[in-house]
Short mmCIF file of N, CA and C in Angstrom, two decimals:
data_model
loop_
_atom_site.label_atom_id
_atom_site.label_comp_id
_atom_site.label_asym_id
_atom_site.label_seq_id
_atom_site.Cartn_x
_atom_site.Cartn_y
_atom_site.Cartn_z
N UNK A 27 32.72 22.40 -39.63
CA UNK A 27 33.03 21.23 -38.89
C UNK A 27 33.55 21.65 -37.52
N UNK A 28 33.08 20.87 -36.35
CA UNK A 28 33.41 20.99 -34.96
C UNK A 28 34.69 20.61 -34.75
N UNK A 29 35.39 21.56 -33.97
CA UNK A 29 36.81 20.17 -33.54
C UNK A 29 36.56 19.97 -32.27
N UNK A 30 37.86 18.85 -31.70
CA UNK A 30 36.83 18.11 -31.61
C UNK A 30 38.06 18.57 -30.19
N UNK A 31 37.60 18.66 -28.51
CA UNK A 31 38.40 18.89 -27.65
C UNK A 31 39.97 18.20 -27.71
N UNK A 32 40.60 19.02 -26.89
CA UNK A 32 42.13 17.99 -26.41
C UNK A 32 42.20 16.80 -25.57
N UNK A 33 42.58 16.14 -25.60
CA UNK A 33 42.22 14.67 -24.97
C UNK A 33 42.29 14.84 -23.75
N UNK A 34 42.76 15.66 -23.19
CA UNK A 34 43.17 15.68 -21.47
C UNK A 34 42.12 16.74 -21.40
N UNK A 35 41.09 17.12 -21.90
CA UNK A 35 40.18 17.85 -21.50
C UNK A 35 39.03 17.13 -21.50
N UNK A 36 38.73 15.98 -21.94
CA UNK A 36 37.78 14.97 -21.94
C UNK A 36 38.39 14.06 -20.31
N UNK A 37 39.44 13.69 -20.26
CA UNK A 37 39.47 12.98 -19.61
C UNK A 37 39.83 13.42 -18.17
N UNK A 38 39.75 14.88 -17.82
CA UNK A 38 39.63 15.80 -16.90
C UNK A 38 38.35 15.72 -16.28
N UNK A 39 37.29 15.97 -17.50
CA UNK A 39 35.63 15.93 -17.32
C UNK A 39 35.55 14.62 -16.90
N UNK A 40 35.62 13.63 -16.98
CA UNK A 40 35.25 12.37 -16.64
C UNK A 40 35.35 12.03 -15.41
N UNK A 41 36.88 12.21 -14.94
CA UNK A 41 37.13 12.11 -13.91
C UNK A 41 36.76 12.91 -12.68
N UNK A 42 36.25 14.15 -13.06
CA UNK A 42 35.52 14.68 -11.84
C UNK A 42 34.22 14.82 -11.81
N UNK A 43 33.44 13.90 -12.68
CA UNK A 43 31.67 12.62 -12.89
C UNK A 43 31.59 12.38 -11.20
N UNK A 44 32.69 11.43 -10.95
CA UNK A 44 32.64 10.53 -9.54
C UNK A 44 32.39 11.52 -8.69
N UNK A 45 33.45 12.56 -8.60
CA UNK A 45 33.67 13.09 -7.33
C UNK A 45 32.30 14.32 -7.17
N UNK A 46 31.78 14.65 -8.41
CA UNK A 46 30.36 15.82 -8.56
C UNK A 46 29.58 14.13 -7.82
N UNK A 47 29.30 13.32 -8.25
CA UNK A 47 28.39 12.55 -7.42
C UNK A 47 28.19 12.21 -6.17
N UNK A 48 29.62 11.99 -5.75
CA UNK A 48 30.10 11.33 -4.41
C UNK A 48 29.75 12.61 -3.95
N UNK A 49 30.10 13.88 -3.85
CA UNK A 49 29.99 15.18 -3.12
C UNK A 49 28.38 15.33 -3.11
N UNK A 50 27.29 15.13 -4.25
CA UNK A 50 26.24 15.19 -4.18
C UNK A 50 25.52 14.40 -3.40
N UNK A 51 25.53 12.95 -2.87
CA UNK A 51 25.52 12.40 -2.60
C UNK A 51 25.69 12.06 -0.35
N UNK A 52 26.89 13.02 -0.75
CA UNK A 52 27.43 13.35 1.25
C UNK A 52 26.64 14.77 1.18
N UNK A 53 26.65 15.26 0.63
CA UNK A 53 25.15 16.78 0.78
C UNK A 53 23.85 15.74 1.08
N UNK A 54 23.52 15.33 0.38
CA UNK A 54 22.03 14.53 0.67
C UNK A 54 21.77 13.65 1.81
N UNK A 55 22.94 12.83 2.55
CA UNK A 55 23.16 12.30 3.24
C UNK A 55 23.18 13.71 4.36
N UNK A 56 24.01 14.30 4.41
CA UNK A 56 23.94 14.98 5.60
C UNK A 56 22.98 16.37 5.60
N UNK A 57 22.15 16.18 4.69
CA UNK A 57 20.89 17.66 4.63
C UNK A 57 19.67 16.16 5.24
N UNK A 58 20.10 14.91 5.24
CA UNK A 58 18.91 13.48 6.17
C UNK A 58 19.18 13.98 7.38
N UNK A 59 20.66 14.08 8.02
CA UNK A 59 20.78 14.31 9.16
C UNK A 59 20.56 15.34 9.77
N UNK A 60 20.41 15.95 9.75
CA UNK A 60 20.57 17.43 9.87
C UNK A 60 18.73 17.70 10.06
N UNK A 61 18.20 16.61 10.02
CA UNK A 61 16.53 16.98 10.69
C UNK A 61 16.66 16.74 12.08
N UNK A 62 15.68 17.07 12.43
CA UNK A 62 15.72 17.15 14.18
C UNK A 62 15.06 15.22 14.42
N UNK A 63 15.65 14.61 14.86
CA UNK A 63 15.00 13.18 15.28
C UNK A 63 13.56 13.22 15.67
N UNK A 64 13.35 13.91 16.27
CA UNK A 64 11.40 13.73 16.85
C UNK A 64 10.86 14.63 16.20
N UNK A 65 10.96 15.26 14.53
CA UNK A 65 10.15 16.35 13.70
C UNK A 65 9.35 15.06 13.00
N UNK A 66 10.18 13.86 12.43
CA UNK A 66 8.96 13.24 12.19
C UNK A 66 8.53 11.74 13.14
N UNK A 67 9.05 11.36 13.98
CA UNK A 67 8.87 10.56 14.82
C UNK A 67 8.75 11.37 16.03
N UNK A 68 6.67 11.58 16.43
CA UNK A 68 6.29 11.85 17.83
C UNK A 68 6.00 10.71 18.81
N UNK A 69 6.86 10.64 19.99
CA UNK A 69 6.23 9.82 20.56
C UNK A 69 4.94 10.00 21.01
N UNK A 70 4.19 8.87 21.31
CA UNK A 70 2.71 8.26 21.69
C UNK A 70 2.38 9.08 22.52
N UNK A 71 2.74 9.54 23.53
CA UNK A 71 2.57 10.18 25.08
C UNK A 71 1.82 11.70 24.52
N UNK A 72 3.00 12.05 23.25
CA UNK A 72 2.97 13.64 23.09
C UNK A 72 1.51 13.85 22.11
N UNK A 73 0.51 12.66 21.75
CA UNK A 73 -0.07 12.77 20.50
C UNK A 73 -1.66 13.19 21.17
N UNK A 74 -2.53 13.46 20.80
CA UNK A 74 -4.11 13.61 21.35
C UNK A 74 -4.24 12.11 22.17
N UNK A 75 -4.87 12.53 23.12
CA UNK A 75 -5.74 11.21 23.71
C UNK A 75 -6.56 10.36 22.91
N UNK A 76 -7.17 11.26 22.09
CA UNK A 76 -8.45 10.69 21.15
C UNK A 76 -7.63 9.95 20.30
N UNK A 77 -5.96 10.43 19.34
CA UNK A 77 -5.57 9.62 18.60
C UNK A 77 -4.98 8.43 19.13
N UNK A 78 -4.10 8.28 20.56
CA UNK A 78 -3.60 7.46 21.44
C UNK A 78 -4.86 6.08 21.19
N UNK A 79 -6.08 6.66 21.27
CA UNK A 79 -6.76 5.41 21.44
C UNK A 79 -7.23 4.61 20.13
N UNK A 80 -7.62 5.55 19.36
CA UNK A 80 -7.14 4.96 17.93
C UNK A 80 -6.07 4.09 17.52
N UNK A 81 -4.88 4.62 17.85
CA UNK A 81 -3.64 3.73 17.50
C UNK A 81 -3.66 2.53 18.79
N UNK A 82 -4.02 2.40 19.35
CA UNK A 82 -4.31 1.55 19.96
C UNK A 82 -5.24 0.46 19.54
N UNK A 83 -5.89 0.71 19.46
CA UNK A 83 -7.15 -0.10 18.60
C UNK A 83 -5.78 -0.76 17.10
N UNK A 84 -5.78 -0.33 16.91
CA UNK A 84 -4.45 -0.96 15.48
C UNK A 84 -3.12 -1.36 16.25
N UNK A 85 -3.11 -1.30 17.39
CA UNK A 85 -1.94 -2.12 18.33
C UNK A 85 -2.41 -3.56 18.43
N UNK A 86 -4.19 -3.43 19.07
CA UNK A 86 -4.85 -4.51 19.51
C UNK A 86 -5.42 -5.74 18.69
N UNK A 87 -5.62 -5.09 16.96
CA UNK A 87 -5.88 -5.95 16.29
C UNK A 87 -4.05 -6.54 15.27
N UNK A 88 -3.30 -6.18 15.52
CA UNK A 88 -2.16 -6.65 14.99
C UNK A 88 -1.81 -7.30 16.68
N UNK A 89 -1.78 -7.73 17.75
CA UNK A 89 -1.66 -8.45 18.64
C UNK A 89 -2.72 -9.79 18.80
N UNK A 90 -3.92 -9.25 17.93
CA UNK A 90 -4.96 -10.47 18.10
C UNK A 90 -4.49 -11.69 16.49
N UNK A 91 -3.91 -10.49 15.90
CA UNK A 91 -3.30 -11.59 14.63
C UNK A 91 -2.35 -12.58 14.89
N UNK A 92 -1.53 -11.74 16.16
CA UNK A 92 -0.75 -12.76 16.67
C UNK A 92 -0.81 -14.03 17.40
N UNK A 93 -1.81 -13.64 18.18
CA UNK A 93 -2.64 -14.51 18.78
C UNK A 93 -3.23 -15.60 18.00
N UNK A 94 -4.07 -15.13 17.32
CA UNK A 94 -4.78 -16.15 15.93
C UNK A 94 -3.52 -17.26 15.50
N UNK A 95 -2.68 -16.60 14.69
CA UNK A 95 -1.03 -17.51 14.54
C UNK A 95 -0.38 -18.37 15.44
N UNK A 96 -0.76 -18.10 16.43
CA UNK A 96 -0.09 -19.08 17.55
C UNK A 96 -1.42 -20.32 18.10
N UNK A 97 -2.47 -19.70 18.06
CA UNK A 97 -3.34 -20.20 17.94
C UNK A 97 -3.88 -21.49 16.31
N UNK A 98 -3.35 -20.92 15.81
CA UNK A 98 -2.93 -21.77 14.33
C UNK A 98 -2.32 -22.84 14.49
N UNK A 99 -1.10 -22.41 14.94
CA UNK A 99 0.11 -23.02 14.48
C UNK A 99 -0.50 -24.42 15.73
N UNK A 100 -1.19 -24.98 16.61
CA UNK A 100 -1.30 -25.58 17.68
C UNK A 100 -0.25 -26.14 18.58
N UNK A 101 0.48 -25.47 18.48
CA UNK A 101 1.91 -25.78 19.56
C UNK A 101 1.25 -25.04 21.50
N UNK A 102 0.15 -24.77 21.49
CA UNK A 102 -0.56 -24.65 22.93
C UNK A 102 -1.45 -25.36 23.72
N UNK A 103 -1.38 -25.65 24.55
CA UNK A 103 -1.69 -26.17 25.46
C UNK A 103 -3.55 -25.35 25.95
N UNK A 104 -4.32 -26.54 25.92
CA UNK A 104 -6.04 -25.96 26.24
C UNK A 104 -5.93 -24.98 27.03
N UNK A 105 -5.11 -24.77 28.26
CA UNK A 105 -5.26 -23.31 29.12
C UNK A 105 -4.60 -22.16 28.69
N UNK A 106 -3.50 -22.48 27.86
CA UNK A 106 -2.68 -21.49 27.40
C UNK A 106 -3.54 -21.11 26.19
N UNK A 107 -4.37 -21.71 25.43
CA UNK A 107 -5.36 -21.04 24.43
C UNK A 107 -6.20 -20.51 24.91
N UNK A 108 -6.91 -20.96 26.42
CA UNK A 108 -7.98 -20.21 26.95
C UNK A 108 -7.90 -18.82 27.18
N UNK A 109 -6.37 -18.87 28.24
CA UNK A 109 -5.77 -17.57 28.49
C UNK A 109 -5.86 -16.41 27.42
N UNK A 110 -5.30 -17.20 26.70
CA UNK A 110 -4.80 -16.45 25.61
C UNK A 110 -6.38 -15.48 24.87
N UNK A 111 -7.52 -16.46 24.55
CA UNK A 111 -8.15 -15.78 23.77
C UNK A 111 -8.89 -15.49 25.11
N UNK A 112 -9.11 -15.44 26.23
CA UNK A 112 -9.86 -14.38 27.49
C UNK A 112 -9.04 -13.26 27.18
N UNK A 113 -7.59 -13.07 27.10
CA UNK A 113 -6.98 -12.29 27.52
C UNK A 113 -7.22 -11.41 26.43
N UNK A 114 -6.97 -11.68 25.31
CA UNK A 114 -7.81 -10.89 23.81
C UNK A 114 -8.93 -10.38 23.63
N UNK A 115 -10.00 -11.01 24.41
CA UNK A 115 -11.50 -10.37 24.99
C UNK A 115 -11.01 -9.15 25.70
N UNK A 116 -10.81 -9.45 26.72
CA UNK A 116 -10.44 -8.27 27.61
C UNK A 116 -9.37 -7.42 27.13
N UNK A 117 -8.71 -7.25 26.58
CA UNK A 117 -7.90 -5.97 25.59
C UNK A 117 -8.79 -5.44 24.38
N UNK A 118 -9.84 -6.12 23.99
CA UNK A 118 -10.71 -5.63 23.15
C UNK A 118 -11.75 -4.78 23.77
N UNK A 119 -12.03 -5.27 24.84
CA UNK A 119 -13.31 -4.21 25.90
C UNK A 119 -12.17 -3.10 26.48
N UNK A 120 -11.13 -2.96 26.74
CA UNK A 120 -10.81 -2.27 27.20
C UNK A 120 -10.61 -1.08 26.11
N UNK A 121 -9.65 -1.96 25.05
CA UNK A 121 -9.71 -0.76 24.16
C UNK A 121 -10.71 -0.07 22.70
N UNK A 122 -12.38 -0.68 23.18
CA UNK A 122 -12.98 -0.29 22.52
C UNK A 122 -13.58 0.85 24.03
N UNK A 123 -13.85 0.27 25.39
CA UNK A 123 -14.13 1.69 26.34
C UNK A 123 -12.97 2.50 26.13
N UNK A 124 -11.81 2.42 26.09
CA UNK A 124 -11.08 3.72 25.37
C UNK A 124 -10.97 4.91 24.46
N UNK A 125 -11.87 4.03 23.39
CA UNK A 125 -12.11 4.87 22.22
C UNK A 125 -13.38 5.82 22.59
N UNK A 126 -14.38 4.91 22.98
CA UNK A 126 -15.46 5.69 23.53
C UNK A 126 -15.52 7.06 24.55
N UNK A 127 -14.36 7.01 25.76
CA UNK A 127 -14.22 7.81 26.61
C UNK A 127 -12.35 7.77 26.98
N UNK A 128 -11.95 8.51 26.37
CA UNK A 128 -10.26 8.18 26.08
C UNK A 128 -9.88 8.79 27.48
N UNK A 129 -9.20 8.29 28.38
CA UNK A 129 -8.18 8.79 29.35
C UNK A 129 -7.00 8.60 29.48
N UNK A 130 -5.92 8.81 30.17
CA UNK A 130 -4.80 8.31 30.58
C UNK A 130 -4.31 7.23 30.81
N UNK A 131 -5.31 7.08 31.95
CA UNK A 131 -5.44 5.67 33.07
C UNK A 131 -5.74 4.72 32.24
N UNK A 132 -6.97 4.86 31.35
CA UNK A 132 -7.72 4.12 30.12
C UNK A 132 -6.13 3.46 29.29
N UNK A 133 -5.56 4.78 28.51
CA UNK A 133 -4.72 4.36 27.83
C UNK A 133 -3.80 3.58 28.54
N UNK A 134 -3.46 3.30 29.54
CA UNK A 134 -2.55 2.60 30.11
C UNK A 134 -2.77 0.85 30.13
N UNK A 135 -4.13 1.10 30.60
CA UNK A 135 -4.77 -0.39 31.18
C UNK A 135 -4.57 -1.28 29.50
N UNK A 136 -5.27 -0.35 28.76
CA UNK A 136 -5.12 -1.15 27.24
C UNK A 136 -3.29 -1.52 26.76
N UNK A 137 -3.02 -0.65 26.75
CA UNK A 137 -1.68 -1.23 26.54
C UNK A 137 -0.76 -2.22 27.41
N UNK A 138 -1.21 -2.45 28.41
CA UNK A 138 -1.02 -3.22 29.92
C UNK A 138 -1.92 -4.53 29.19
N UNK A 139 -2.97 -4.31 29.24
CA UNK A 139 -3.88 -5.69 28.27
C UNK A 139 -3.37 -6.08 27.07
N UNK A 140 -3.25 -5.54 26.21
CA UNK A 140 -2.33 -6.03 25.02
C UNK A 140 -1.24 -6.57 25.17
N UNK A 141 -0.24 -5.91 25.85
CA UNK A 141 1.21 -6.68 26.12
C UNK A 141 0.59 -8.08 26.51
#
């Protein structure tokens, strides 16, 4: 037959449960911090041209959704819808000649059209 511990040896173990967690816990928290901020967030500028225009293209169709929604919702006015879906034409030509022949200047105008 086992015996069975001293009571203040059970209730020793218990009580330092919390503090093995809480300590595990500020390790994990500060081994998050302790990455460099831009290892996984690159900004746009620093990425290929070729991908710049890609992600662009997925800028332009989550801005045309927006568009669509406001366009939905009919709280606009006939010129302010006109605007609106010319102005969506023309961010779509721009940033499909982007993809085709990616530049700088290119990338600029598209994101200048989208806004």
């Amino acid at each position: 037959m086992m015996k069975r511990p001293p009571a203040s040896f059970d209730r020793r173990r218990r009580s330092g449960r919390p503090l093995v967690l809480t300590l595990a816990g500020v390790l994990a928290m500060a081994g998050c911090r302790a990455t460099a901020p831009d290892a996984a967030v690159r900004p746009m500028e620093q990425l290929p041209l070729a991908l710049q225009a890609y992600l662009s293209i997925d800028t332009y169709f989550i801005a045309q959704g927006m568009v669509s929604g406001r366009l939905a919702s009919g709280h606009l006015k006939q010129d302010q819808a006109r605007d609106l879906v010319a102005t969506t034409l023309y961010a779509r030509h721009l940033a499909a000649e982007n993809v085709l022949h990616p530049t700088e200047g290119g990338e600029r105008r598209v994101q200048v059209a989208i806004q």
